[in-house]
Amino acid sequence: MPLSLLAALALGASPASAPHPFNQQDLVTLRRLSSPRVSPDGRQVAYVLRSTDLEANRGRTDLWLVNLDGSAPRQLTSHPDSDSDPVWAPDGKSLFFLSSRGGSSQVWRLPLDGGEPLPVTKLPLDVNSFAVSRDGQRLAVALDARPDCADLACNTQRAAEASKKKTTGRAYDQLFARHWDTWKDGTRSHLFVVPVAGGTAVDVMKGMDADAPSKPFGGAEEFTFTPDGKGIVFAARDVGPTESWSTDLDLFLAPVDGKTKPRKLTEKNRATDTSPVFSPDGKTLAYVAMSRPGYEADRYRVILRTWPGGQERVLTQDWDRSAGSLAWSKDGATLYTTANDVGQSTVFALDVATGKARALTQGGSADGAQPAADGQVVYAMDDLDSPSDLYAMKADGTGARQLTQVNKDALAGIKFGAFEQFNFPGWNNETVHGYVVKPVDFDPKRQYPLAFLIHGGPQGSFGNHFHYRWNPQVYAGRGYVAVMIDFHGSTGYGQAFTDSIAGDWGGKPLEDLQKGLNAALQKYPFIHKTKRCALGGSYGGYMINWIAGNWADGFQCLVNHDGIFDERAAYYDTEELWFPEWEHKALPWEKPEAYEKFNPVNQVAKWKTPMLVIHGGKDYRVVDTQGIATFTALQRRGIPSRFLYFPDENHWVLKPQNSIQWHDEVLGWLDRWTRK
């Protein structure tokens, strides 16, 4: 043994090990950067960094700060409980944030010139999200409260009464009875205004039977103070008993004193209006809006509304992309946004005068673009072999530079597979795009088994993105070629391409997948011709079931995560009814053939391919009986099959240890059928 190595071991150091192929343990334990927030002077960026505590089986989040030149990154909080959602005080001297320290989620404040965080709110209910007024004097906080209660004391009393009940039954008079992964309990997410200096919390939505922000994924991006601090503009779906089949999210204006009812600002539009943000001079309200009621994947157009006048114009009518979050430039002449764009998520600059869109980034998945000092733009960026870090660039998109390297040490010990995008003539000879990720330690003289990944949505994309649930690098690290096809219905290729899947779930997409696989086999001779497995979740899981009956000789094995087995039954046991009603262009009792045309249950007699079926017990989007039914059909047909059930997971597998188990099972299934 070399003397240097002996000395290192004597000092308790471990010898440097060679980098290893990326695996599921890496996927779970890499640190995750999110929520970048540029300081008022534009010279610092606060952000959230999530680390994984495998022993506790959860993620831990802390606040960090870095200078705009990338220098002096420093950790601001280190409490064992989670700290998240940083918001700068207007003077830039402190950060407001959410923390679960103290036993409940409340707003805290951290002075940046030294000192410990101090609680700002001490409310009897958890704060789920919040916003700060421009003068820093008020908070708007989202609390799950009883809509018919006049104050928080009433909510406390109701909770105490409920805890004393000996019965457990709940009665419902309208949908939703449950949503995503939660049964409704009579509360709604309401916005309360609280003075930062202390005082009474006022429900500005009192009596509204609606949620703001929206459930299950809405956050602080759905509400904001008016420039003068006297009102709150927020998005809510206030549609009464039609809530479960309506996408009519509207913008409302409520006074901060709660003395008058909220006023609807977007009465004319019956589709979604959301994400309000005021210009720096306070004279314009920008927000995003869809135009077709009932369609959750319609294009988000950017709308500009004079304030307080109310005159509106569509800024991006001629831009065939769907805008994401919005941020104004300091001079109010530009709006920054991100949008899916041909397999990437790109930062765009929208000219406020003309609506012209300019792409500022090339390649990768960008998020959270916002202006900084000296005309720069800060954003987070990841791609297929790099988890998210912070970057800054000039306003014209040049001079991009990396500000953080939050996984520098971990990545030094990891090897990834090389990747590239390709395209081919798909359905109707229209261009379809895909990605291939080569195995780690790739040898062009070898042939490798194939992991054929099918995305969900179906209006989604398997693009140039470092995904924490469906990451192709896990398969590349195991020695597989990973191929992903953005079939008709995917986002980022124009709205007509996205729309084309409606009423045709098993048509164009299946043809694209078949042609995409053939194109990949021709272009990449290192893909084994027979050793291949197809995997998908949600709509991708549905497609696995559809493939089982309509492409039975395509694969040696299949993996179906939370996929639909019976389309007609799925309508009656899901929660967001607008989705199947739009996708099938009908109600099942009025036009049952629309639900039967591409229904996997009708093809079971043709099934023969071994399948791993996975489902979460708290998945109320695609309920677990769909997975159980799939497994039952496979078992009764005598087809090799396995059922993996997570009673504590929803449509996604989120717990770290469960994620590792998920990947162990999936990779073991692939190995069983493709390594013979």
XYZ file of C-alpha atoms in Angstrom:
676
model
C 0.000 0.000 0.000
C 1.453 3.431 -0.900
C 2.722 5.473 2.057
C 0.428 8.395 1.214
C -2.617 6.132 1.392
C -1.496 4.662 4.710
C -1.066 8.183 6.087
C -4.510 9.181 4.876
C -6.143 6.160 6.506
C -4.280 6.831 9.751
C -5.750 10.332 9.804
C -9.261 8.948 9.338
C -9.590 10.016 5.719
C -10.993 7.676 3.111
C -9.130 7.133 -0.163
C -10.599 8.904 -3.173
C -12.843 6.558 -5.119
C -13.380 6.552 -8.847
C -16.562 8.231 -10.067
C -19.509 5.846 -10.235
C -22.463 5.678 -12.646
C -25.434 7.794 -11.555
C -27.948 5.784 -9.534
C -31.181 6.125 -7.578
C -29.314 6.912 -4.352
C -27.722 9.891 -6.101
C -31.082 10.968 -7.479
C -32.577 11.086 -3.997
C -29.618 12.639 -2.172
C -28.462 15.387 -4.560
C -29.268 18.842 -3.210
C -32.134 20.656 -4.933
C -32.127 24.408 -5.526
C -35.404 26.312 -5.850
C -37.200 29.618 -5.242
C -34.531 32.154 -6.314
C -35.372 35.694 -5.168
C -33.321 38.708 -6.252
C -32.805 41.435 -3.636
C -34.379 44.893 -4.106
C -31.012 46.366 -5.137
C -30.482 43.444 -7.539
C -27.081 42.462 -6.140
C -27.896 39.343 -4.128
C -30.013 36.251 -4.653
C -31.716 34.305 -1.884
C -32.700 30.723 -2.623
C -33.859 27.494 -1.019
C -31.647 24.439 -0.856
C -33.156 21.037 -0.092
C -31.042 18.239 1.311
C -32.250 14.721 2.011
C -32.293 13.126 5.435
C -32.588 9.429 4.625
C -32.773 8.469 8.296
C -35.771 10.762 8.820
C -37.050 9.845 5.339
C -37.704 13.424 4.290
C -36.189 16.481 2.706
C -34.874 19.415 4.768
C -34.899 22.928 3.338
C -32.765 25.905 4.305
C -32.250 29.451 3.036
C -29.052 30.478 1.268
C -27.687 33.708 -0.156
C -25.217 34.406 -2.966
C -23.901 37.631 -4.487
C -24.749 38.484 -8.080
C -21.132 37.911 -9.097
C -21.341 34.373 -7.662
C -19.159 35.130 -4.663
C -19.715 34.357 -0.996
C -22.531 31.788 -1.056
C -23.639 31.339 2.535
C -26.202 29.382 4.452
C -28.654 31.600 6.306
C -30.677 29.031 8.257
C -29.863 25.595 9.653
C -32.821 24.711 11.833
C -33.823 21.006 11.807
C -37.305 22.033 10.680
C -37.954 23.344 7.193
C -37.313 26.950 6.154
C -38.595 27.999 2.725
C -40.289 30.639 0.554
C -37.915 33.599 0.990
C -39.351 37.069 0.296
C -37.226 40.190 0.571
C -38.310 43.083 2.761
C -38.606 46.208 0.581
C -35.536 47.793 2.197
C -33.425 44.705 1.440
C -32.238 44.439 5.055
C -34.137 41.287 5.969
C -35.872 38.236 4.563
C -39.356 37.016 5.373
C -39.742 33.259 5.062
C -41.916 30.306 6.042
C -40.704 27.992 8.778
C -42.152 25.018 10.607
C -39.916 25.661 13.627
C -42.100 26.120 16.671
C -44.549 23.374 15.723
C -46.551 25.037 12.955
C -45.873 26.797 9.653
C -45.575 30.543 10.271
C -43.917 33.604 8.740
C -40.532 34.484 10.236
C -38.117 37.331 9.595
C -34.330 37.123 9.366
C -32.185 40.282 9.665
C -29.250 40.032 7.260
C -26.866 42.193 9.279
C -26.813 39.666 12.122
C -29.241 38.281 14.660
C -31.593 35.335 14.920
C -34.855 34.833 13.007
C -37.945 36.109 14.791
C -41.567 35.034 14.271
C -43.795 37.543 12.508
C -47.022 35.532 12.732
C -48.273 33.375 15.594
C -51.569 32.270 14.108
C -53.628 29.266 15.245
C -53.579 27.898 11.664
C -50.642 26.972 9.437
C -49.522 29.569 6.907
C -49.269 27.816 3.533
C -47.971 30.757 1.457
C -47.670 34.527 1.806
C -46.920 37.864 0.127
C -45.545 41.179 1.419
C -46.954 44.603 0.536
C -44.696 47.068 -1.297
C -44.298 49.217 1.815
C -43.456 46.172 3.946
C -46.240 46.938 6.411
C -48.637 44.051 5.694
C -48.629 40.356 4.949
C -51.197 38.398 2.986
C -51.202 34.844 4.322
C -53.031 31.769 2.996
C -54.715 29.730 5.724
C -57.025 26.715 5.533
C -60.033 28.203 7.297
C -63.790 27.771 7.588
C -65.341 30.050 4.956
C -68.382 30.761 7.148
C -66.309 31.799 10.176
C -66.019 35.502 10.936
C -62.573 35.255 12.525
C -59.792 32.897 13.561
C -61.299 32.423 17.019
C -64.276 30.783 15.333
C -61.909 28.470 13.447
C -60.159 27.488 16.663
C -63.476 26.742 18.325
C -64.666 24.634 15.377
C -61.447 22.604 15.438
C -61.813 21.982 19.174
C -65.409 20.831 18.719
C -64.436 18.490 15.885
C -61.682 16.893 17.980
C -64.268 15.902 20.625
C -66.569 14.084 18.211
C -66.842 10.328 18.582
C -68.069 9.835 15.009
C -65.819 9.824 11.947
C -68.302 10.031 9.077
C -68.275 13.006 6.693
C -71.192 14.023 4.510
C -70.828 15.874 1.198
C -73.422 17.791 -0.779
C -71.235 18.552 -3.803
C -67.896 17.775 -5.430
C -65.001 17.932 -4.656
C -65.264 15.272 -1.959
C -61.531 14.707 -2.316
C -58.807 16.286 -4.463
C -55.342 15.029 -5.491
C -54.445 13.266 -2.218
C -56.694 14.888 0.388
C -60.293 14.427 1.492
C -62.170 17.704 1.900
C -62.785 18.670 5.534
C -64.931 21.799 5.206
C -62.031 24.278 5.135
C -60.941 26.514 2.268
C -57.654 28.251 1.585
C -58.476 31.896 2.334
C -56.278 34.968 2.254
C -55.893 36.904 5.491
C -54.168 40.270 5.845
C -51.952 40.675 8.905
C -49.968 43.786 9.960
C -46.247 42.977 10.149
C -46.077 44.894 13.429
C -48.834 42.692 14.874
C -52.589 42.845 15.005
C -55.774 41.100 13.946
C -55.788 38.828 10.893
C -58.592 39.823 8.495
C -60.152 37.303 6.104
C -60.512 39.253 2.850
C -62.459 36.329 1.297
C -64.966 35.915 4.111
C -67.917 33.805 2.966
C -66.345 32.766 -0.361
C -66.674 29.026 -0.946
C -63.433 28.966 -2.944
C -59.698 28.482 -2.505
C -56.999 31.119 -2.971
C -54.454 30.059 -3.894
C -55.993 27.198 -5.846
C -55.682 23.580 -4.741
C -53.655 21.426 -4.989
C -50.627 23.237 -6.479
C -51.282 26.979 -6.276
C -48.946 29.203 -4.286
C -47.954 32.814 -3.700
C -47.749 33.419 -7.455
C -51.565 33.496 -7.467
C -51.992 36.612 -5.293
C -50.376 40.023 -4.816
C -50.932 43.331 -3.063
C -52.014 46.295 -5.156
C -49.288 48.947 -5.561
C -50.890 51.209 -2.933
C -51.181 48.346 -0.459
C -54.918 48.864 -0.028
C -56.060 45.755 -1.882
C -55.241 42.167 -2.782
C -55.556 40.758 -6.307
C -55.948 36.993 -6.215
C -57.005 34.044 -8.380
C -59.857 31.749 -7.291
C -62.348 29.324 -8.814
C -65.633 30.597 -7.349
C -68.129 28.585 -9.393
C -70.285 26.807 -6.823
C -71.282 23.168 -7.460
C -69.583 23.108 -10.907
C -66.105 23.375 -9.369
C -64.966 19.857 -10.247
C -65.657 20.338 -13.957
C -64.795 24.029 -14.348
C -61.436 25.636 -15.167
C -62.866 29.138 -14.619
C -60.199 30.544 -12.344
C -60.785 34.319 -12.115
C -58.914 37.301 -10.737
C -60.579 39.125 -7.840
C -59.835 42.383 -6.040
C -60.455 42.578 -2.281
C -59.794 45.468 0.124
C -57.272 44.680 2.862
C -59.773 45.630 5.575
C -62.237 42.978 4.345
C -65.164 45.383 4.630
C -66.522 44.707 1.148
C -66.808 41.524 -0.878
C -64.100 40.705 -3.435
C -64.887 42.045 -6.914
C -64.347 39.821 -9.962
C -61.995 41.447 -12.476
C -62.138 38.855 -15.268
C -65.883 38.287 -15.593
C -65.828 37.913 -19.387
C -63.354 35.026 -19.546
C -64.759 31.616 -18.575
C -61.337 29.963 -18.762
C -58.343 30.324 -16.420
C -56.932 33.730 -15.359
C -54.049 33.666 -12.894
C -50.562 34.801 -11.749
C -51.105 38.573 -11.324
C -48.016 40.814 -11.106
C -47.893 44.624 -11.123
C -45.422 46.718 -13.100
C -42.781 48.709 -11.157
C -44.707 51.966 -11.670
C -47.950 50.331 -10.550
C -49.832 51.371 -13.686
C -50.173 47.933 -15.318
C -51.289 44.532 -14.087
C -49.894 41.597 -16.065
C -51.342 38.111 -15.766
C -51.690 34.922 -17.815
C -54.956 33.579 -19.189
C -56.313 30.690 -21.176
C -59.192 31.221 -23.600
C -61.005 27.846 -23.811
C -63.173 26.827 -20.831
C -62.678 23.301 -19.568
C -59.182 22.861 -21.045
C -56.317 22.753 -18.550
C -53.571 22.617 -21.211
C -54.660 25.602 -23.279
C -52.053 28.212 -24.178
C -51.364 30.796 -21.477
C -51.456 34.215 -23.155
C -50.061 37.254 -21.361
C -52.668 39.937 -20.656
C -51.892 43.560 -19.741
C -54.516 45.527 -17.815
C -54.237 49.221 -17.057
C -54.467 49.949 -13.345
C -56.823 50.954 -11.978
C -58.611 51.725 -15.258
C -59.195 48.148 -16.431
C -58.529 48.391 -20.182
C -56.932 45.158 -21.402
C -54.856 43.964 -24.329
C -53.435 40.555 -25.165
C -49.675 40.936 -25.355
C -48.806 37.509 -26.812
C -51.679 36.708 -29.164
C -49.280 35.851 -32.008
C -46.711 33.958 -29.896
C -47.341 30.207 -30.142
C -45.937 29.336 -26.746
C -47.509 29.098 -23.293
C -46.085 31.618 -20.820
C -45.014 30.583 -17.345
C -44.248 32.861 -14.398
C -43.905 36.587 -15.140
C -41.389 39.155 -13.897
C -41.154 42.825 -14.920
C -37.873 44.501 -15.843
C -36.906 47.455 -13.666
C -37.976 49.961 -16.346
C -41.269 48.180 -17.074
C -40.423 47.761 -20.757
C -39.937 43.984 -20.659
C -41.609 40.960 -19.129
C -39.459 37.904 -18.484
C -41.042 34.472 -18.640
C -40.199 30.849 -19.374
C -41.951 28.467 -21.750
C -41.561 24.924 -23.044
C -39.869 25.224 -26.407
C -38.948 22.215 -28.595
C -37.729 20.015 -25.772
C -36.281 22.856 -23.686
C -37.674 25.336 -21.167
C -36.439 28.700 -22.405
C -36.208 32.169 -20.875
C -38.002 34.684 -23.098
C -38.042 38.468 -23.005
C -41.431 39.886 -24.036
C -41.442 43.451 -25.340
C -44.279 45.204 -23.508
C -44.889 47.620 -26.394
C -45.051 45.090 -29.235
C -45.406 41.641 -27.674
C -42.371 40.386 -29.574
C -40.715 37.434 -27.848
C -36.938 36.951 -27.796
C -35.341 33.700 -26.607
C -32.541 34.447 -24.133
C -31.348 30.911 -23.328
C -30.472 27.954 -25.531
C -30.834 24.404 -24.243
C -31.797 23.092 -20.823
C -34.717 23.895 -18.557
C -34.800 27.414 -17.112
C -37.062 28.680 -14.357
C -37.627 31.754 -12.174
C -36.205 34.392 -14.533
C -36.101 37.864 -12.920
C -34.189 41.123 -13.340
C -31.085 41.977 -11.317
C -28.592 44.846 -11.089
C -26.736 46.248 -14.101
C -29.349 45.026 -16.571
C -28.745 41.358 -15.792
C -31.253 38.510 -15.572
C -31.049 35.766 -12.930
C -32.563 32.330 -13.482
C -32.262 28.705 -12.414
C -31.144 26.168 -15.015
C -30.814 22.389 -15.250
C -30.505 19.837 -18.047
C -30.369 16.093 -18.557
C -26.993 15.717 -16.854
C -26.970 18.689 -14.480
C -29.290 19.427 -11.528
C -30.445 22.999 -11.029
C -28.081 25.893 -10.272
C -28.364 29.667 -10.445
C -27.143 31.627 -13.471
C -27.026 35.251 -14.567
C -26.839 36.739 -18.056
C -27.069 40.083 -19.780
C -30.503 41.296 -20.835
C -29.781 40.291 -24.432
C -29.038 36.692 -23.411
C -25.240 36.906 -23.757
C -22.582 36.466 -21.107
C -24.303 33.658 -19.202
C -22.369 32.585 -16.109
C -22.987 30.173 -13.279
C -23.531 31.635 -9.793
C -23.825 28.473 -7.702
C -22.478 24.925 -7.695
C -24.649 23.408 -5.010
C -23.713 19.806 -5.907
C -20.079 20.359 -6.879
C -18.577 17.739 -4.570
C -21.261 15.117 -5.219
C -21.119 15.539 -8.996
C -17.362 15.056 -8.986
C -18.011 11.442 -7.989
C -20.767 10.732 -10.530
C -20.694 9.734 -14.188
C -23.623 10.548 -16.502
C -24.608 9.295 -19.923
C -24.196 11.580 -22.935
C -27.452 12.743 -24.508
C -28.717 14.279 -27.717
C -31.985 15.334 -29.323
C -33.217 13.819 -32.566
C -36.304 14.163 -34.774
C -38.212 12.081 -37.291
C -41.415 12.151 -39.394
C -44.233 11.117 -37.065
C -47.984 11.004 -37.555
C -48.996 12.610 -40.857
C -45.257 13.074 -41.585
C -45.168 15.942 -39.085
C -41.846 16.471 -37.297
C -41.651 14.839 -33.868
C -38.716 15.208 -31.475
C -37.118 12.900 -28.973
C -34.039 12.416 -26.801
C -31.600 9.569 -26.443
C -29.395 9.159 -23.374
C -26.465 6.797 -23.847
C -25.337 4.385 -21.143
C -22.576 5.478 -18.808
C -19.160 4.274 -20.049
C -20.649 3.984 -23.521
C -18.902 1.674 -25.983
C -20.089 2.198 -29.596
C -19.142 -1.394 -30.439
C -21.637 -2.823 -27.945
C -25.410 -3.180 -28.054
C -27.413 -2.081 -25.023
C -30.919 -2.857 -23.789
C -33.490 -0.069 -24.115
C -35.564 1.807 -21.519
C -38.317 3.495 -23.549
C -39.793 6.236 -21.326
C -43.283 7.626 -22.015
C -44.262 10.911 -20.378
C -47.510 11.754 -18.618
C -49.874 14.660 -18.958
C -50.556 13.777 -21.702
C -49.829 17.467 -22.376
C -46.299 17.265 -21.018
C -42.750 16.816 -22.286
C -39.752 14.590 -21.692
C -37.341 17.386 -22.493
C -33.869 18.520 -21.528
C -34.619 18.518 -17.812
C -33.149 16.936 -14.681
C -36.256 15.184 -13.369
C -36.427 13.864 -9.794
C -38.973 11.108 -10.471
C -38.478 10.090 -14.110
C -34.796 10.695 -14.709
C -33.343 8.798 -17.704
C -29.850 9.020 -16.210
C -30.833 6.373 -13.641
C -31.320 3.933 -16.520
C -28.163 5.119 -18.279
C -26.259 4.464 -15.057
C -27.631 0.910 -15.021
C -26.386 0.246 -18.559
C -29.532 1.031 -20.543
C -30.089 3.335 -23.482
C -32.953 5.668 -22.553
C -35.189 7.022 -25.327
C -38.009 9.542 -24.809
C -40.429 10.703 -27.537
C -42.436 13.946 -27.365
C -45.430 12.535 -29.230
C -48.413 14.522 -30.554
C -50.018 16.134 -27.519
C -46.702 17.239 -25.986
C -46.056 20.843 -25.003
C -43.505 23.219 -26.492
C -44.187 22.584 -30.177
C -47.101 24.941 -30.757
C -50.644 24.817 -29.423
C -52.042 22.868 -32.393
C -49.540 20.072 -31.682
C -50.653 20.002 -28.028
C -54.346 20.075 -28.932
C -54.043 17.168 -31.368
C -54.232 14.453 -28.719
C -57.777 15.331 -27.571
C -60.143 12.526 -28.574
C -57.201 10.506 -29.935
C -55.323 9.129 -26.932
C -54.455 5.831 -28.573
C -54.034 7.105 -32.139
C -51.423 9.726 -33.032
C -49.331 9.200 -29.871
C -49.019 5.445 -30.431
C -48.014 6.007 -34.052
C -45.414 8.566 -32.961
C -44.010 6.177 -30.360
C -43.762 3.356 -32.895
C -42.140 5.556 -35.525
C -39.896 7.121 -32.898
C -38.623 3.737 -31.767
C -37.950 2.711 -35.376
C -36.141 6.007 -36.017
C -33.997 5.491 -32.914
C -33.138 1.911 -33.914
C -32.034 3.093 -37.352
C -30.078 6.092 -36.086
C -28.452 4.418 -33.085
C -27.199 0.916 -33.937
C -26.025 0.394 -30.353
C -29.670 -0.089 -29.241
C -30.440 -3.805 -28.956
C -33.134 -4.856 -31.401
C -35.031 -7.127 -29.027
C -34.016 -6.336 -25.446
C -36.260 -3.407 -24.613
C -38.783 -2.330 -22.020
C -41.364 0.494 -22.086
C -42.163 2.515 -18.957
C -44.686 5.256 -18.247
C -46.626 7.036 -15.510
C -50.068 8.680 -15.462
C -50.968 9.076 -19.157
C -47.732 7.188 -19.791
C -49.140 4.399 -17.603
C -52.351 4.456 -19.639
C -50.213 4.162 -22.782
C -48.430 1.133 -21.306
C -51.824 -0.565 -20.950
C -52.743 0.506 -24.491
C -49.426 -0.795 -25.836
C -50.093 -4.138 -24.106
C -53.084 -4.675 -26.393
C -52.000 -2.818 -29.528
C -48.216 -3.291 -29.783
C -47.896 -6.642 -28.101
C -44.664 -7.620 -29.850
C -42.928 -4.288 -29.196
C -41.269 -4.961 -25.842
C -39.974 -7.693 -23.575
C -41.454 -5.986 -20.518
C -43.642 -3.084 -19.446
C -43.819 -0.825 -16.369
C -47.093 0.937 -15.588
C -47.108 3.608 -12.858
C -50.550 4.981 -11.853
C -52.041 4.319 -15.278
C -55.685 4.104 -16.343
C -57.075 0.626 -17.040
C -60.725 1.460 -17.788
C -61.442 4.902 -19.265
C -65.172 4.877 -18.551
C -64.745 3.824 -14.908
C -61.898 6.314 -14.514
C -64.276 9.194 -15.251
C -66.461 8.289 -12.292
C -63.671 7.814 -9.747
C -61.357 10.720 -10.607
C -61.727 14.229 -9.115
C -61.026 16.902 -11.780
C -63.807 16.084 -14.220
C -62.882 18.847 -16.661
C -59.933 16.716 -17.723
C -61.714 13.603 -19.096
C -64.591 15.724 -20.418
C -62.191 17.772 -22.549
C -59.971 14.868 -23.564
C -62.885 12.695 -24.715
C -65.082 15.565 -25.916
C -68.119 14.025 -24.251
C -69.826 12.859 -21.081
C -69.681 9.063 -20.717
C -73.455 8.586 -20.400
C -74.141 10.743 -23.454
C -71.436 9.318 -25.739
C -69.955 6.160 -24.210
C -68.172 5.308 -27.455
C -65.839 8.266 -26.887
C -64.560 6.522 -23.750
C -64.472 3.068 -25.322
C -62.585 3.869 -28.564
C -59.162 3.814 -26.897
C -60.056 1.949 -23.714
C -57.356 -0.509 -22.580
C -59.877 -2.718 -20.778
C -61.291 -3.769 -24.143
C -57.898 -5.104 -25.294
C -57.044 -7.409 -22.394
C -57.528 -10.551 -24.508
C -54.506 -9.451 -26.581
C -52.195 -8.869 -23.614
C -49.115 -11.079 -23.314
C -46.172 -8.874 -22.243
C -44.857 -9.118 -18.644
C -45.810 -5.986 -16.688
C -44.839 -4.354 -13.409
C -47.784 -2.353 -12.038
C -47.213 0.422 -9.460
C -49.821 2.526 -7.675
C -50.187 4.934 -4.761
C -52.968 4.521 -2.226
C -53.512 8.287 -1.950
C -53.749 8.823 -5.705
C -57.189 10.340 -6.224
C -56.378 11.479 -9.768
C -56.035 7.897 -11.047
C -57.335 5.800 -8.168
C -55.590 2.680 -6.945
C -58.352 0.342 -8.135
C -57.185 1.095 -11.681
C -53.803 -0.399 -10.821
C -55.360 -3.295 -8.932
C -57.615 -4.024 -11.925
C -54.591 -4.008 -14.237
C -52.789 -6.488 -12.002
C -55.904 -8.650 -11.717
C -56.218 -8.829 -15.510
C -52.558 -9.788 -15.869
C -52.740 -12.458 -13.176
C -55.946 -13.979 -14.499
C -54.458 -14.097 -17.990
C -51.408 -15.897 -16.614
C -49.017 -13.130 -17.698
C -45.892 -12.667 -15.557
C -46.645 -9.600 -13.440
C -45.865 -7.860 -10.183
C -47.787 -5.227 -8.174
C -45.953 -2.582 -6.132
C -48.277 -0.618 -3.850
C -47.448 2.501 -1.804
C -50.299 3.158 0.675
C -48.816 6.524 1.722
C -48.007 8.004 -1.727
C -50.192 9.966 -4.141
C -49.904 10.232 -7.952
C -46.172 10.721 -7.338
C -43.675 8.843 -5.159
C -42.191 11.531 -2.918
C -40.693 9.945 0.191
C -36.929 9.373 -0.278
C -36.884 5.742 0.831
C -39.953 4.960 -1.274
C -38.259 6.524 -4.284
C -35.259 4.253 -3.794
C -37.555 1.230 -3.461
C -39.467 2.303 -6.593
C -36.258 2.410 -8.616
C -34.978 -0.856 -7.147
C -38.177 -2.586 -8.218
C -38.294 -0.987 -11.677
C -34.641 -1.626 -12.483
C -34.919 -5.171 -11.151
C -37.901 -5.761 -13.451
C -35.992 -4.417 -16.460
C -32.966 -6.536 -15.610
C -35.115 -9.656 -15.271
C -36.514 -9.393 -18.784
C -33.707 -7.772 -20.766
C -30.538 -9.279 -19.274
C -31.210 -12.878 -20.298
